CSV table of C-alpha atoms (C1' of nucleotides) in Angstrom, one decimal:
chain,number,residue,atom,x,y,z
Z,265,MET,CA,137.6,69.8,82.3
Z,266,PRO,CA,140.3,69.1,79.9
Z,267,ARG,CA,139.9,66.3,78.0
Z,268,GLU,CA,143.0,65.4,75.2
Z,269,LYS,CA,144.4,68.0,72.5
Z,270,PHE,CA,143.8,69.2,69.9
Z,271,ASP,CA,146.4,69.7,67.0
Z,272,PHE,CA,144.5,71.8,63.5
Z,273,LEU,CA,146.0,72.7,60.3
Z,274,ILE,CA,146.5,76.2,59.1
Z,275,ASP,CA,146.6,78.2,56.1
Z,276,ARG,CA,147.0,81.4,55.1
Z,277,MET,CA,145.4,83.0,51.5
Z,278,PRO,CA,144.1,85.8,49.9
Z,279,THR,CA,140.8,86.8,49.0
Z,280,PRO,CA,138.6,89.9,47.3
Z,281,ALA,CA,137.6,90.8,50.0
Z,282,GLY,CA,140.8,90.1,52.9
Z,283,GLU,CA,143.2,87.2,53.4
Z,284,MET,CA,141.3,84.3,55.3
Z,285,ILE,CA,142.6,81.8,57.5
Z,286,VAL,CA,142.1,77.8,56.9
Z,287,VAL,CA,142.3,75.3,60.1
Z,288,ALA,CA,141.6,72.0,58.8
Z,289,ASP,CA,142.3,68.6,61.5
Z,290,ALA,CA,143.9,65.7,61.1
Z,291,GLU,CA,141.2,63.9,58.3
Z,292,GLY,CA,140.4,67.2,56.6
Z,293,ASN,CA,137.6,68.9,58.2
Z,294,LEU,CA,137.0,72.5,58.1
Z,295,ARG,CA,137.2,73.6,62.0
Z,296,VAL,CA,137.1,77.3,61.9
Z,297,ILE,CA,137.3,80.1,59.3
Z,298,ASP,CA,138.2,83.8,60.2
Z,299,TRP,CA,140.0,87.0,58.0
Z,300,THR,CA,143.5,87.1,59.2
Z,301,ASP,CA,142.6,91.4,60.6
Z,302,HIS,CA,140.4,89.6,63.6
Z,303,GLU,CA,143.4,86.5,64.6
Z,304,ASP,CA,142.4,87.7,68.8
Z,305,ARG,CA,138.6,86.6,68.5
Z,306,MET,CA,139.4,84.0,66.0
Z,307,LYS,CA,141.9,82.3,69.5
Z,308,LEU,CA,139.9,83.6,72.0
Z,309,LEU,CA,137.3,82.1,69.6
Z,310,LEU,CA,139.7,78.3,70.0
Z,311,ASP,CA,139.8,78.9,73.9
Z,312,ARG,CA,136.2,78.6,74.6
Z,313,GLN,CA,135.8,75.6,71.9
Z,314,TYR,CA,138.6,73.5,73.0
Z,315,GLY,CA,140.3,74.8,75.9
Z,316,ARG,CA,142.3,77.3,76.8
Z,317,GLY,CA,145.6,75.9,75.8
Z,318,ASN,CA,144.3,72.3,74.6
Z,319,TRP,CA,145.3,73.4,70.3
Z,320,SER,CA,147.4,74.3,68.9
Z,321,LEU,CA,148.5,74.8,64.7
Z,322,THR,CA,151.1,73.9,62.5
Z,323,PRO,CA,151.5,75.9,59.5
Z,324,ALA,CA,150.2,73.1,56.2
Z,325,ARG,CA,149.6,74.4,52.8
Z,326,ASP,CA,147.0,73.8,51.5
Z,327,PRO,CA,145.5,71.3,53.2
Z,328,GLY,CA,142.8,68.8,52.9
Z,329,GLY,CA,141.8,70.6,49.3
Z,330,LEU,CA,140.5,73.0,51.2
Z,331,SER,CA,142.0,76.9,50.8
Z,332,SER,CA,141.4,75.3,47.3
Z,333,ALA,CA,137.6,74.9,47.4
Z,334,MET,CA,137.3,78.4,48.6
Z,335,ARG,CA,139.6,80.0,45.8
Z,336,ARG,CA,136.8,78.1,43.6
Z,337,TYR,CA,133.8,80.0,45.7
Z,338,PHE,CA,135.5,83.3,44.9
Z,339,LYS,CA,136.7,83.2,41.9
Z,340,GLY,CA,132.4,82.5,41.4
Z,341,ASP,CA,131.7,78.6,40.9
Z,342,ARG,CA,129.6,78.8,44.5
Z,343,ALA,CA,128.0,75.6,44.7
Z,344,ALA,CA,132.2,74.9,46.0
Z,345,ILE,CA,131.2,75.4,49.9
Z,346,ASP,CA,127.9,73.8,50.1
Z,347,LYS,CA,129.3,69.8,50.6
Z,348,LEU,CA,132.7,71.0,52.1
Z,349,PRO,CA,133.7,68.8,56.0
Z,350,VAL,CA,132.7,71.2,58.5
Z,351,LYS,CA,133.0,70.1,61.8
Z,352,THR,CA,132.3,71.2,65.9
Z,353,ALA,CA,132.5,71.7,69.6
Z,354,GLY,CA,129.4,74.0,70.9
Z,355,THR,CA,127.0,73.5,72.7
Z,356,PRO,CA,123.9,71.8,71.4
Z,357,PHE,CA,122.4,74.9,71.1
Z,358,GLN,CA,125.0,76.1,69.3
Z,359,ARG,CA,125.7,73.0,67.0
Z,360,SER,CA,121.7,73.3,65.9
Z,361,VAL,CA,122.1,77.0,64.7
Z,362,TRP,CA,125.1,76.3,62.7
Z,363,LYS,CA,123.3,73.5,61.3
Z,364,ALA,CA,120.4,75.0,60.7
Z,365,LEU,CA,122.2,77.8,59.3
Z,366,ARG,CA,123.7,75.6,56.4
Z,367,THR,CA,120.6,74.6,54.7
Z,368,ILE,CA,120.3,78.6,53.8
Z,369,LYS,CA,120.4,78.1,49.7
Z,370,CYS,CA,123.4,80.4,48.4
Z,371,GLY,CA,121.6,83.7,46.2
Z,372,THR,CA,119.0,84.9,50.2
Z,373,THR,CA,118.2,85.2,53.6
Z,374,ILE,CA,116.7,85.0,56.5
Z,375,SER,CA,115.5,86.5,58.9
Z,376,TYR,CA,117.0,85.9,62.9
Z,377,ALA,CA,113.3,85.8,63.7
Z,378,GLU,CA,113.2,82.9,60.7
Z,379,LEU,CA,116.0,81.0,61.7
Z,380,ALA,CA,115.0,80.5,65.6
Z,381,ARG,CA,111.2,79.4,64.1
Z,382,ARG,CA,113.6,76.5,62.1
Z,383,ILE,CA,115.6,75.6,65.7
Z,384,GLY,CA,112.1,74.7,66.9
Z,385,ARG,CA,112.9,77.5,69.4
Z,386,PRO,CA,110.8,80.9,68.2
Z,387,ARG,CA,111.5,83.5,70.7
Z,388,ALA,CA,115.1,82.5,71.7
Z,389,VAL,CA,116.0,85.0,69.2
Z,390,ARG,CA,118.4,86.5,70.4
Z,391,ALA,CA,119.8,84.1,71.7
Z,392,VAL,CA,120.3,83.2,68.2
Z,393,GLY,CA,122.5,86.1,66.6
Z,394,LEU,CA,124.4,85.9,69.7
Z,395,ALA,CA,125.5,81.5,69.1
Z,396,ASN,CA,126.1,83.2,64.9
Z,397,GLY,CA,128.5,85.5,66.3
Z,398,GLN,CA,130.0,82.4,67.8
Z,399,ASN,CA,130.7,80.8,64.6
Z,400,PRO,CA,133.6,79.2,63.7
Z,401,VAL,CA,132.9,78.4,59.8
Z,402,GLY,CA,132.6,82.1,58.3
Z,403,VAL,CA,131.8,82.3,54.5
Z,404,VAL,CA,130.8,78.3,54.6
Z,405,VAL,CA,128.6,78.3,57.1
Z,406,PRO,CA,126.9,81.6,56.5
Z,407,CYS,CA,125.8,83.0,58.9
Z,408,HIS,CA,126.9,86.4,56.7
Z,409,ARG,CA,122.7,85.1,54.9
Z,410,VAL,CA,121.0,86.4,58.4
Z,411,ILE,CA,120.0,89.4,59.0
Z,412,GLY,CA,117.4,91.6,60.5
Z,413,SER,CA,113.0,91.6,59.7
Z,414,ASN,CA,113.4,95.6,58.6
Z,415,GLY,CA,115.9,93.9,55.9
Z,416,SER,CA,118.7,96.2,57.2
Z,417,LEU,CA,122.4,94.0,58.1
Z,418,THR,CA,122.5,93.8,61.5
Z,419,GLY,CA,126.4,92.3,62.6
Z,420,TYR,CA,128.8,90.1,61.0
Z,421,GLY,CA,131.5,89.7,63.2
Z,422,GLY,CA,134.1,90.2,59.6
Z,423,GLY,CA,132.9,93.7,59.6
Z,424,LEU,CA,129.5,94.6,57.5
Z,425,PRO,CA,131.3,95.7,54.3
Z,426,ARG,CA,132.1,92.1,54.3
Z,427,LYS,CA,128.7,90.4,54.7
Z,428,LYS,CA,127.6,93.1,52.0
Z,429,TRP,CA,130.2,92.0,48.9
Z,430,LEU,CA,129.9,87.9,50.3
Z,431,LEU,CA,126.1,88.8,50.0
Z,432,GLU,CA,126.6,90.9,46.3
Z,433,HIS,CA,128.6,87.9,46.0
Z,434,GLU,CA,126.2,85.9,46.0
Z,435,GLY,CA,124.0,87.4,43.9
Z,436,VAL,CA,121.8,89.0,46.7
Z,437,LYS,CA,121.1,92.8,45.9
Z,438,THR,CA,121.1,95.1,49.1
M,173,MET,CA,131.2,72.4,75.6
M,174,PRO,CA,130.3,68.8,74.6
M,175,ARG,CA,132.8,66.9,72.5
M,176,GLU,CA,132.1,63.0,71.4
M,177,LYS,CA,129.9,60.5,73.0
M,178,PHE,CA,132.0,58.1,75.0
M,179,ASP,CA,130.7,54.1,75.0
M,180,PHE,CA,130.9,52.4,78.3
M,181,LEU,CA,131.0,48.1,79.4
M,182,ILE,CA,129.0,48.3,82.5
M,183,ASP,CA,129.5,44.3,85.2
M,184,ARG,CA,129.0,43.8,88.4
M,185,MET,CA,130.6,41.6,91.1
M,186,PRO,CA,130.2,40.7,94.1
M,187,THR,CA,132.6,41.3,97.1
M,188,PRO,CA,133.1,40.7,100.5
M,189,ALA,CA,132.9,44.9,101.0
M,190,GLY,CA,129.5,44.5,98.9
M,191,GLU,CA,128.6,44.4,95.1
M,192,MET,CA,130.7,46.2,92.7
M,193,ILE,CA,130.0,47.6,89.4
M,194,VAL,CA,132.8,47.9,86.9
M,195,VAL,CA,133.6,50.3,83.8
M,196,ALA,CA,135.6,49.4,81.1
M,197,ASP,CA,135.9,51.3,77.9
M,198,ALA,CA,136.1,48.8,74.9
M,199,GLU,CA,140.0,49.4,74.8
M,200,GLY,CA,140.0,47.8,78.6
M,201,ASN,CA,140.9,50.2,80.5
M,202,LEU,CA,139.1,51.3,83.8
M,203,ARG,CA,137.1,54.2,83.8
M,204,VAL,CA,135.1,53.9,86.7
M,205,ILE,CA,134.3,51.6,89.2
M,206,ASP,CA,132.4,52.3,92.5
M,207,TRP,CA,129.6,50.2,95.3
M,208,THR,CA,126.8,49.5,94.2
M,209,ASP,CA,124.8,51.6,96.5
M,210,HIS,CA,126.5,54.6,95.7
M,211,GLU,CA,125.7,54.8,92.1
M,212,ASP,CA,123.9,58.3,92.4
M,213,ARG,CA,127.0,59.4,93.4
M,214,MET,CA,128.6,57.2,90.9
M,215,LYS,CA,126.6,58.9,87.8
M,216,LEU,CA,127.2,62.6,88.7
M,217,LEU,CA,130.0,61.9,88.6
M,218,LEU,CA,130.4,60.9,85.6
M,219,ASP,CA,128.7,63.3,84.2
M,220,ARG,CA,130.8,66.5,85.5
M,221,GLN,CA,134.0,63.9,84.3
M,222,TYR,CA,132.3,63.0,80.8
M,223,GLY,CA,129.5,66.6,80.3
M,224,ARG,CA,125.9,65.5,81.6
M,225,GLY,CA,124.3,62.7,78.6
M,226,ASN,CA,127.5,62.4,76.5
M,227,TRP,CA,127.8,58.5,78.4
M,228,SER,CA,125.9,55.6,78.4
M,229,LEU,CA,126.9,51.7,79.8
M,230,THR,CA,125.9,48.9,78.1
M,231,PRO,CA,125.7,45.7,80.0
M,232,ALA,CA,129.5,42.7,79.4
M,233,ARG,CA,131.0,40.4,81.3
M,234,ASP,CA,133.6,40.4,83.2
M,235,PRO,CA,134.5,43.3,80.6
M,236,GLY,CA,138.6,43.2,80.1
M,237,GLY,CA,139.2,40.5,82.5
M,238,LEU,CA,138.8,43.2,85.0
M,239,SER,CA,135.7,42.0,87.4
M,240,SER,CA,138.4,38.8,87.1
M,241,ALA,CA,141.0,41.0,88.0
M,242,MET,CA,138.3,42.2,91.1
M,243,ARG,CA,137.9,39.2,92.2
M,244,ARG,CA,141.0,38.0,92.8
M,245,TYR,CA,142.0,41.5,94.7
M,246,PHE,CA,139.0,40.3,96.5
M,247,LYS,CA,139.5,36.9,97.4
M,248,GLY,CA,143.2,37.1,99.3
M,249,ASP,CA,145.7,38.1,95.6
M,250,ARG,CA,146.2,41.7,97.1
M,251,ALA,CA,148.5,42.9,93.9
M,252,ALA,CA,146.2,41.6,91.0
M,253,ILE,CA,145.0,45.1,90.2
M,254,ASP,CA,148.3,46.9,90.7
M,255,LYS,CA,148.8,47.2,87.4
M,256,LEU,CA,145.2,47.1,85.7
M,257,PRO,CA,144.6,49.8,83.0
M,258,VAL,CA,143.3,52.8,84.6
M,259,LYS,CA,142.2,55.2,82.0
M,260,THR,CA,140.1,59.2,83.6
M,261,ALA,CA,139.1,62.0,82.5
M,262,GLY,CA,139.6,65.6,85.2
M,263,THR,CA,141.6,67.4,85.3
M,264,PRO,CA,145.5,68.3,85.2
M,265,PHE,CA,145.5,68.8,89.1
M,266,GLN,CA,142.9,65.8,90.0
M,267,ARG,CA,144.7,63.5,87.4
M,268,SER,CA,148.6,64.6,89.0
M,269,VAL,CA,146.8,63.2,92.5
M,270,TRP,CA,145.6,59.9,90.9
M,271,LYS,CA,148.8,59.2,89.9
M,272,ALA,CA,150.3,59.9,92.5
M,273,LEU,CA,147.4,57.7,94.8
M,274,ARG,CA,149.6,54.3,92.9
M,275,THR,CA,152.6,55.0,94.0
M,276,ILE,CA,151.5,54.4,97.2
M,277,LYS,CA,152.4,50.5,98.0
M,278,CYS,CA,149.6,48.1,99.6
M,279,GLY,CA,149.7,48.0,103.5
M,280,THR,CA,151.3,50.8,104.3
M,281,THR,CA,149.2,54.4,104.5
M,282,ILE,CA,149.7,58.6,104.3
M,283,SER,CA,148.5,61.3,105.1
M,284,TYR,CA,146.8,64.5,102.8
M,285,ALA,CA,149.7,66.5,103.3
M,286,GLU,CA,152.7,63.6,102.7
M,287,LEU,CA,149.7,63.4,99.4
M,288,ALA,CA,150.3,66.5,98.6
M,289,ARG,CA,153.9,66.9,99.1
M,290,ARG,CA,154.2,64.3,97.1
M,291,ILE,CA,153.1,66.4,93.9
M,292,GLY,CA,154.7,69.1,94.5
M,293,ARG,CA,152.4,71.4,96.3
M,294,PRO,CA,152.7,71.2,100.2
M,295,ARG,CA,150.2,73.2,100.7
M,296,ALA,CA,147.6,72.3,98.1
M,297,VAL,CA,146.1,70.0,101.0
M,298,ARG,CA,142.6,70.4,101.7
M,299,ALA,CA,142.3,70.4,97.3
M,300,VAL,CA,144.7,67.3,97.7
M,301,GLY,CA,141.1,65.7,99.4
M,302,LEU,CA,138.7,67.2,97.1
M,303,ALA,CA,140.7,65.1,94.2
M,304,ASN,CA,140.2,62.3,96.3
M,305,GLY,CA,136.8,62.0,96.9
M,306,GLN,CA,135.9,62.5,92.9
M,307,ASN,CA,138.2,59.5,92.7
M,308,PRO,CA,136.0,57.1,89.9
M,309,VAL,CA,138.5,53.9,90.5
M,310,GLY,CA,138.4,53.2,94.4
M,311,VAL,CA,140.1,50.9,95.7
M,312,VAL,CA,142.2,50.6,92.6
M,313,VAL,CA,144.3,53.8,92.4
M,314,PRO,CA,143.4,53.2,96.2
M,315,CYS,CA,142.0,56.5,97.7
M,316,HIS,CA,141.5,54.5,100.6
M,317,ARG,CA,145.2,54.9,101.9
M,318,VAL,CA,145.5,58.3,102.8
M,319,ILE,CA,144.4,59.3,106.1
M,320,GLY,CA,144.0,62.4,108.7
M,321,SER,CA,147.9,63.1,110.1
M,322,ASN,CA,147.1,62.2,113.3
M,323,GLY,CA,145.2,59.1,112.6
M,324,SER,CA,141.8,59.1,112.4
M,325,LEU,CA,140.7,58.2,108.5
M,326,THR,CA,139.2,61.3,108.4
M,327,GLY,CA,136.4,60.5,104.4
M,328,TYR,CA,135.8,57.5,102.3
M,329,GLY,CA,133.4,58.2,99.1
M,330,GLY,CA,131.7,54.3,100.1
M,331,GLY,CA,131.5,55.3,103.5
M,332,LEU,CA,134.5,54.5,106.7
M,333,PRO,CA,133.6,51.2,107.5
M,334,ARG,CA,134.5,49.9,103.5
M,335,LYS,CA,137.8,52.3,103.9
M,336,LYS,CA,138.2,50.8,107.5
M,337,TRP,CA,137.8,47.1,106.0
M,338,LEU,CA,139.8,47.9,102.6
M,339,LEU,CA,143.3,48.2,105.3
M,340,GLU,CA,142.3,45.6,106.9
M,341,HIS,CA,142.3,43.1,104.1
M,342,GLU,CA,145.3,45.0,102.8
M,343,GLY,CA,147.3,44.1,105.9
M,344,VAL,CA,147.0,47.3,108.0
M,345,LYS,CA,146.0,47.7,112.0
M,346,THR,CA,144.1,50.7,112.8
T,181,DC,C1',153.4,71.0,134.1
T,182,DC,C1',152.2,67.6,130.2
T,183,DG,C1',148.9,65.5,126.9
T,184,DG,C1',144.4,65.6,124.8
T,185,DC,C1',140.8,68.0,122.6
T,186,DG,C1',137.5,70.7,120.7
T,187,DC,C1',137.6,74.8,118.4
T,188,DT,C1',139.0,78.3,114.4
T,189,DC,C1',141.2,79.2,110.7
T,190,DG,C1',143.5,79.5,106.8
T,191,DC,C1',144.4,76.5,102.6
T,192,DG,C1',143.7,75.5,96.8
T,193,DG,C1',141.0,73.2,93.2
T,194,DT,C1',136.6,72.6,91.4
T,195,DT,C1',131.5,74.0,91.2
T,196,DT,C1',127.9,76.3,91.2
T,197,DT,C1',125.2,81.1,90.8
T,198,DC,C1',125.0,84.9,89.7
T,199,DG,C1',124.4,90.1,87.0
T,200,DG,C1',125.2,91.6,82.2
T,201,DA,C1',125.5,91.1,77.5
T,202,DC,C1',124.1,90.5,72.5
T,203,DA,C1',125.1,90.0,64.9
T,204,DT,C1',117.0,91.2,67.8
T,205,DC,C1',111.9,91.8,67.9
T,206,DA,C1',107.5,93.9,67.6
T,207,DA,C1',104.9,97.4,70.1
T,208,DT,C1',104.3,102.0,70.8
T,209,DG,C1',104.9,107.3,70.5
T,210,DG,C1',107.1,111.4,68.6
R,14,DC,C1',109.8,107.6,59.1
R,15,DC,C1',112.9,107.0,63.5
R,16,DA,C1',114.0,106.3,68.0
R,17,DT,C1',112.6,104.2,72.4
R,18,DT,C1',111.3,100.4,75.2
R,19,DG,C1',110.1,96.0,77.4
R,20,DA,C1',110.2,90.6,76.2
R,21,DT,C1',113.3,87.6,75.5
R,22,DG,C1',116.9,83.1,75.7
R,23,DT,C1',122.2,81.6,75.9
R,24,DC,C1',126.5,81.9,77.3
R,25,DC,C1',131.0,83.5,79.8
R,26,DG,C1',133.3,85.7,83.0
R,27,DA,C1',133.0,86.6,88.3
R,28,DA,C1',132.4,85.7,93.0
R,29,DA,C1',131.6,82.9,96.0
R,30,DA,C1',130.2,78.6,98.1
R,31,DC,C1',132.6,74.4,99.3
R,32,DC,C1',134.9,70.8,101.2
R,33,DG,C1',137.4,63.5,102.3
R,34,DC,C1',143.3,68.5,106.1
R,35,DG,C1',145.4,70.6,109.1
R,36,DA,C1',148.5,74.0,112.2
R,37,DG,C1',147.3,77.1,115.8
R,38,DC,C1',145.7,77.9,120.4
R,39,DG,C1',143.0,77.8,124.4
R,40,DC,C1',141.1,74.8,127.8
R,41,DC,C1',140.9,71.2,130.9
R,42,DG,C1',141.8,67.5,133.9
R,43,DG,C1',145.4,63.8,135.3
DNA sequence: CCGGCGCTCGCGGTTTTCGGACATCAATGG
DNA sequence: CCATTGATGTCCGAAAACCGCGAGCGCCGG
């Protein structure tokens, strides 16, 4: 059921872990962030969240100052992403998962089971993993800080090597 | 996929054909209108169009002057509904049907097949009937002016007697 | 012969239903 | 210690059902 159209701003920027795509709305909220080499998956997510053909991306430079903030994060200012304004669509369940993600402190990790407990659905472990994978705002909403109960990295939409890179960048020893 | 919340204003008013419910948004656009004795169906429509739990109704008196306009219509000023601002959700197909409905002149009727032709989908006859039934803004968006090819009244969400009443009120001889 | 009635079927958009996939985890057994 | 297996919750996509119709056909009675 289409509502209204969404016109977003898109920027690209290099990082030590590969080029990233930054998508923001006119109000300066971060809407989507992903790796250039996963652009197809990103478009699929946009289709699902806003409706097929209901969104468009207009190139822009450093929209909302978000690209700059990301640059600072990758340069070493790891708190630069903590307060960034983020706005997402998604089902109530997904949003509650993503909200809980932002409370995981930099440099720490938790398990999918623990995350499920924190949102009050202790048995929705697998569903939490699924919602994690649908997170449109990687890095900033730190889905990479969730790992398996046995300490293994399990999965990551951008590829496991990047998950490892991010965690080490944040001071977690793997 | 819930987006944002919709808060509407609701009013009730008597008419010669039974009590009506008038729902408007803060800008004075008519969003929904229905008969009190079909309130359940109306809520179902709201759920479908705006998402379950994504809308709320706050009582108000004559929001946007819409109730007054309706009163004038029922009193005999049949042109009172012609220019009222109407806003709806719905799929592209439904919206095209509803848009075409407003071009049917008061006092005349057309068939579902003719309506289908007018929106450029001559064979989507049944789909047009379905969209007609989902029209959230009865009377003002005059779905009652569409009848079967053989002249029978076929159907009406508010009950066939009301369809008959409205048509006669508009000067159609049945 | 003609008109009217009722049945059947095709039609097309939307809604609902259903099956399976999945970034898990704990409990087993080798 | 590793591999296997069930229990589990959510969501997506395909498929089926649903209908505010209409045309075509056969049947029947004037």
